[in-house]
Amino acid sequence: MNTPAPPSTTAPPRRPGLRDFYENPAVPVASGTPRSLRQARMLARALETPGTTAATVLDIGCGDGTAAATAAPLLTGHRIVGVDWSQDALKRARARLPYAIRGELTGTGLPFRDGSVDAVLFSEVVEHLVDPDSALDEIRRVLRPGGHLMLSTPNLAAWYNRGLLLAGVQPVFSEVSLRAIHGRPGREVVGHLRLYTARALREFVAAAGFEIVRLEGAPFHGVPRPLRALDRLACARPSLASILLLHARKT
């Protein structure tokens, strides 16, 4: 008579989760320079208002610090603080920024007092979040009344995505897997979980207690070279642009 083998006490290997994905040094943490410059110009104009002195600007989800370093020459006289929860990204950011600290967008995970921050750069982050509502709540907490939110995110309704959907192709920026790209152009997996149209982004940010000031478009650095002139032209109509740049103020 065969005796059944005792149950294994060895735990199955843990599959990498979303946090592991973003801590992987191979995952891109930088975005395109044109978007960073346009967003920095928007913020510089906002901070030129009378009565504004040296401002504290958080770059939340700063990645390797490239975007903040690109914006710094346009924000002279203001203090830029990079914030990220990826230790690998922070190591790289500290080579470019004088201030780079760890923080999260859950609960009260940002290490700043209520109403202590003048502006927040929130660039190419919201599309990666499981809970974007709580993220905006936390950003609103640390912003002073009238403080500025500069949010950028890919546009689900970009001009080429409209054509791709009509052809039955998965839109650019959207992903169905953390392991590989399926059903759309491109090869780079970056972990997008949520995508917005211009209308959806306005409504989402307004519902979180912000006043929408301005919406602009920016080009996408990944557009093939022959199509880049057309992509720049599309920026004149933000609802068709590759990237949405939203300026909002805390009410």
Short mmCIF file of C-alpha atoms in Angstrom, two decimals:
data_model
loop_
_atom_site.label_atom_id
_atom_site.label_comp_id
_atom_site.label_asym_id
_atom_site.label_seq_id
_atom_site.Cartn_x
_atom_site.Cartn_y
_atom_site.Cartn_z
CA MET A 1 0.00 0.00 0.00
CA ASN A 2 1.43 3.37 -1.02
CA THR A 3 1.52 6.01 1.70
CA PRO A 4 0.56 9.44 0.38
CA ALA A 5 3.34 11.99 0.52
CA PRO A 6 2.96 14.66 3.22
CA PRO A 7 1.88 18.08 1.99
CA SER A 8 4.71 20.37 1.07
CA THR A 9 5.54 23.07 3.59
CA THR A 10 7.50 25.07 1.05
CA ALA A 11 5.69 28.23 0.00
CA PRO A 12 5.29 28.70 -3.75
CA PRO A 13 7.60 31.29 -5.22
CA ARG A 14 6.21 34.81 -5.02
CA ARG A 15 5.32 36.29 -8.38
CA PRO A 16 6.64 39.80 -8.95
CA GLY A 17 3.99 42.42 -8.24
CA LEU A 18 3.42 45.99 -9.37
CA ARG A 19 5.85 47.42 -6.80
CA ASP A 20 8.57 45.03 -8.01
CA PHE A 21 7.86 46.16 -11.57
CA TYR A 22 8.53 49.81 -10.77
CA GLU A 23 11.62 49.00 -8.69
CA ASN A 24 13.14 47.23 -11.69
CA PRO A 25 15.99 49.45 -13.00
CA ALA A 26 15.10 48.40 -16.57
CA VAL A 27 11.68 50.07 -16.38
CA PRO A 28 11.82 53.58 -17.92
CA VAL A 29 11.50 56.40 -15.38
CA ALA A 30 12.12 59.38 -17.67
CA SER A 31 9.85 61.12 -20.17
CA GLY A 32 10.36 63.32 -23.19
CA THR A 33 12.06 66.72 -23.01
CA PRO A 34 9.40 68.61 -25.07
CA ARG A 35 6.71 67.68 -22.57
CA SER A 36 8.92 68.65 -19.62
CA LEU A 37 9.74 72.06 -21.13
CA ARG A 38 6.12 72.88 -21.98
CA GLN A 39 4.98 71.94 -18.51
CA ALA A 40 7.79 73.97 -16.89
CA ARG A 41 6.81 77.03 -18.96
CA MET A 42 3.21 76.67 -17.79
CA LEU A 43 4.35 76.56 -14.17
CA ALA A 44 6.78 79.46 -14.60
CA ARG A 45 3.94 81.62 -15.91
CA ALA A 46 1.73 80.61 -12.98
CA LEU A 47 4.43 81.48 -10.45
CA GLU A 48 4.92 84.95 -11.97
CA THR A 49 1.71 86.17 -10.34
CA PRO A 50 2.13 89.17 -8.02
CA GLY A 51 2.99 88.29 -4.43
CA THR A 52 4.67 84.99 -5.30
CA THR A 53 8.17 84.76 -3.82
CA ALA A 54 10.40 81.68 -3.66
CA ALA A 55 8.05 78.73 -4.10
CA THR A 56 8.36 75.13 -2.99
CA VAL A 57 7.65 72.87 -5.96
CA LEU A 58 7.27 69.11 -5.56
CA ASP A 59 8.00 66.87 -8.54
CA ILE A 60 5.95 63.87 -7.43
CA GLY A 61 6.99 60.71 -9.20
CA CYS A 62 10.25 62.40 -10.16
CA GLY A 63 11.78 59.19 -11.55
CA ASP A 64 15.44 59.73 -12.33
CA GLY A 65 15.11 63.52 -11.94
CA THR A 66 15.41 64.29 -15.65
CA ALA A 67 12.13 66.23 -15.88
CA ALA A 68 12.86 68.35 -12.80
CA ALA A 69 16.40 69.05 -13.98
CA THR A 70 14.99 70.12 -17.37
CA ALA A 71 12.50 72.45 -15.66
CA ALA A 72 14.98 73.95 -13.18
CA PRO A 73 16.44 76.66 -15.49
CA LEU A 74 12.90 77.97 -16.05
CA LEU A 75 12.14 77.96 -12.31
CA THR A 76 15.16 79.80 -10.94
CA GLY A 77 14.60 81.16 -7.45
CA HIS A 78 12.22 78.36 -6.55
CA ARG A 79 13.02 75.18 -4.63
CA ILE A 80 12.31 71.94 -6.52
CA VAL A 81 12.00 68.78 -4.43
CA GLY A 82 11.89 65.41 -6.15
CA VAL A 83 9.60 62.79 -4.58
CA ASP A 84 9.38 59.12 -5.49
CA TRP A 85 8.80 55.80 -3.73
CA SER A 86 11.23 53.85 -5.91
CA GLN A 87 14.58 53.70 -4.17
CA ASP A 88 16.32 52.96 -7.46
CA ALA A 89 14.81 56.05 -9.09
CA LEU A 90 15.77 58.21 -6.12
CA LYS A 91 19.39 57.11 -6.31
CA ARG A 92 19.51 58.35 -9.89
CA ALA A 93 17.51 61.52 -9.13
CA ARG A 94 19.96 62.60 -6.42
CA ALA A 95 22.65 62.93 -9.07
CA ARG A 96 20.53 65.66 -10.75
CA LEU A 97 18.58 67.31 -7.94
CA PRO A 98 19.65 68.94 -4.65
CA TYR A 99 16.56 67.52 -2.92
CA ALA A 100 15.10 64.05 -3.60
CA ILE A 101 13.13 62.26 -0.90
CA ARG A 102 10.95 59.21 -0.53
CA GLY A 103 7.19 59.61 -0.34
CA GLU A 104 3.98 57.83 -1.30
CA LEU A 105 0.54 58.93 -2.45
CA THR A 106 -1.44 56.71 -0.09
CA GLY A 107 -2.88 58.00 3.16
CA THR A 108 -0.65 60.84 4.35
CA GLY A 109 2.40 59.35 2.69
CA LEU A 110 3.90 62.65 1.51
CA PRO A 111 6.28 63.91 4.23
CA PHE A 112 4.95 67.49 4.14
CA ARG A 113 2.57 69.44 6.35
CA ASP A 114 -0.92 70.41 5.25
CA GLY A 115 -0.88 73.47 2.99
CA SER A 116 2.93 73.74 2.95
CA VAL A 117 3.59 73.42 -0.80
CA ASP A 118 3.12 76.04 -3.53
CA ALA A 119 3.05 73.81 -6.61
CA VAL A 120 3.14 70.17 -7.66
CA LEU A 121 4.51 68.73 -10.88
CA PHE A 122 2.69 65.44 -11.47
CA SER A 123 4.17 64.22 -14.73
CA GLU A 124 3.30 60.90 -16.34
CA VAL A 125 2.31 59.38 -12.99
CA VAL A 126 -1.48 59.27 -12.72
CA GLU A 127 -1.74 56.66 -15.49
CA HIS A 128 0.30 54.25 -13.35
CA LEU A 129 -1.86 54.43 -10.21
CA VAL A 130 -4.28 51.88 -8.83
CA ASP A 131 -6.01 54.58 -6.76
CA PRO A 132 -5.67 57.98 -8.49
CA ASP A 133 -8.46 59.48 -6.34
CA SER A 134 -6.47 59.06 -3.13
CA ALA A 135 -3.40 60.43 -4.90
CA LEU A 136 -5.16 63.70 -5.75
CA ASP A 137 -6.53 63.89 -2.19
CA GLU A 138 -2.97 63.68 -0.85
CA ILE A 139 -1.69 66.27 -3.33
CA ARG A 140 -4.54 68.58 -2.38
CA ARG A 141 -3.67 68.13 1.30
CA VAL A 142 -0.10 69.40 0.94
CA LEU A 143 -0.91 72.26 -1.45
CA ARG A 144 -1.64 75.68 -0.03
CA PRO A 145 -4.98 77.31 -0.96
CA GLY A 146 -4.58 78.51 -4.54
CA GLY A 147 -1.57 76.23 -5.02
CA HIS A 148 -0.85 74.93 -8.51
CA LEU A 149 -1.14 71.40 -9.86
CA MET A 150 0.65 70.71 -13.16
CA LEU A 151 -0.45 67.27 -14.32
CA SER A 152 0.57 65.54 -17.53
CA THR A 153 -0.60 62.20 -18.87
CA PRO A 154 -0.92 60.39 -22.22
CA ASN A 155 -4.09 61.08 -24.20
CA LEU A 156 -6.23 58.02 -24.89
CA ALA A 157 -7.87 59.98 -27.73
CA ALA A 158 -4.62 61.09 -29.40
CA TRP A 159 -5.00 61.57 -33.14
CA TYR A 160 -3.35 58.27 -34.07
CA ASN A 161 -5.21 56.29 -31.39
CA ARG A 162 -8.50 57.24 -33.01
CA GLY A 163 -7.33 55.68 -36.26
CA LEU A 164 -5.91 52.61 -34.52
CA LEU A 165 -9.19 51.90 -32.73
CA LEU A 166 -11.12 52.17 -35.99
CA ALA A 167 -8.73 49.55 -37.40
CA GLY A 168 -9.27 47.29 -34.39
CA VAL A 169 -5.78 47.90 -32.98
CA GLN A 170 -5.04 48.41 -29.28
CA PRO A 171 -4.34 52.14 -28.67
CA VAL A 172 -0.83 53.38 -28.01
CA PHE A 173 -0.15 53.97 -24.26
CA SER A 174 -2.59 51.20 -23.26
CA GLU A 175 -1.21 47.90 -21.95
CA VAL A 176 -2.83 44.57 -21.15
CA SER A 177 0.22 42.96 -19.50
CA LEU A 178 3.27 43.84 -17.40
CA ARG A 179 5.33 41.26 -19.30
CA ALA A 180 4.96 42.20 -22.94
CA ILE A 181 3.12 44.43 -25.42
CA HIS A 182 0.14 42.80 -27.11
CA GLY A 183 -2.07 44.07 -29.90
CA ARG A 184 -0.53 47.49 -30.47
CA PRO A 185 2.61 49.15 -31.88
CA GLY A 186 5.69 49.43 -29.68
CA ARG A 187 7.80 47.15 -27.52
CA GLU A 188 8.33 49.00 -24.24
CA VAL A 189 6.20 48.00 -21.23
CA VAL A 190 5.84 50.91 -18.81
CA GLY A 191 2.93 49.83 -16.60
CA HIS A 192 0.03 52.07 -17.60
CA LEU A 193 -3.12 51.22 -15.67
CA ARG A 194 -5.40 54.18 -16.46
CA LEU A 195 -5.83 56.40 -19.48
CA TYR A 196 -7.68 59.69 -19.89
CA THR A 197 -9.24 61.74 -22.64
CA ALA A 198 -9.15 65.54 -22.31
CA ARG A 199 -12.74 65.63 -21.08
CA ALA A 200 -12.26 62.81 -18.58
CA LEU A 201 -9.11 64.43 -17.16
CA ARG A 202 -10.82 67.77 -16.64
CA GLU A 203 -13.80 66.17 -14.90
CA PHE A 204 -11.61 63.90 -12.75
CA VAL A 205 -9.39 66.73 -11.48
CA ALA A 206 -12.33 69.09 -10.91
CA ALA A 207 -14.14 66.44 -8.89
CA ALA A 208 -11.09 66.23 -6.59
CA GLY A 209 -11.51 69.87 -5.56
CA PHE A 210 -9.42 71.73 -8.11
CA GLU A 211 -10.26 74.60 -10.44
CA ILE A 212 -9.19 73.90 -14.02
CA VAL A 213 -7.07 76.79 -15.32
CA ARG A 214 -5.75 75.58 -18.65
CA LEU A 215 -5.32 72.47 -20.80
CA GLU A 216 -2.56 72.24 -23.41
CA GLY A 217 -1.13 69.52 -25.64
CA ALA A 218 2.43 68.23 -25.96
CA PRO A 219 4.12 65.87 -28.44
CA PHE A 220 5.13 62.30 -27.64
CA HIS A 221 8.82 61.50 -27.95
CA GLY A 222 8.01 57.97 -29.16
CA VAL A 223 6.18 59.01 -32.33
CA PRO A 224 8.08 57.82 -35.45
CA ARG A 225 10.22 60.57 -36.97
CA PRO A 226 8.18 60.94 -40.22
CA LEU A 227 5.06 61.69 -38.14
CA ARG A 228 6.57 64.11 -35.61
CA ALA A 229 5.63 67.27 -37.51
CA LEU A 230 1.99 66.12 -37.56
CA ASP A 231 2.19 65.29 -33.86
CA ARG A 232 3.42 68.80 -33.09
CA LEU A 233 0.58 70.28 -35.15
CA ALA A 234 -1.95 68.25 -33.15
CA CYS A 235 -0.82 70.03 -29.98
CA ALA A 236 -2.81 73.08 -31.11
CA ARG A 237 -5.94 71.06 -30.29
CA PRO A 238 -5.31 69.37 -26.92
CA SER A 239 -8.10 66.83 -27.36
CA LEU A 240 -6.07 65.37 -30.27
CA ALA A 241 -2.57 65.80 -28.82
CA SER A 242 -0.39 62.91 -27.72
CA ILE A 243 0.11 64.27 -24.19
CA LEU A 244 -2.32 66.28 -22.05
CA LEU A 245 -0.90 69.09 -19.90
CA LEU A 246 -3.36 70.29 -17.28
CA HIS A 247 -2.93 73.31 -15.01
CA ALA A 248 -5.31 73.38 -12.04
CA ARG A 249 -5.46 75.26 -8.74
CA LYS A 250 -6.52 74.10 -5.30
CA THR A 251 -9.86 75.72 -4.44
#
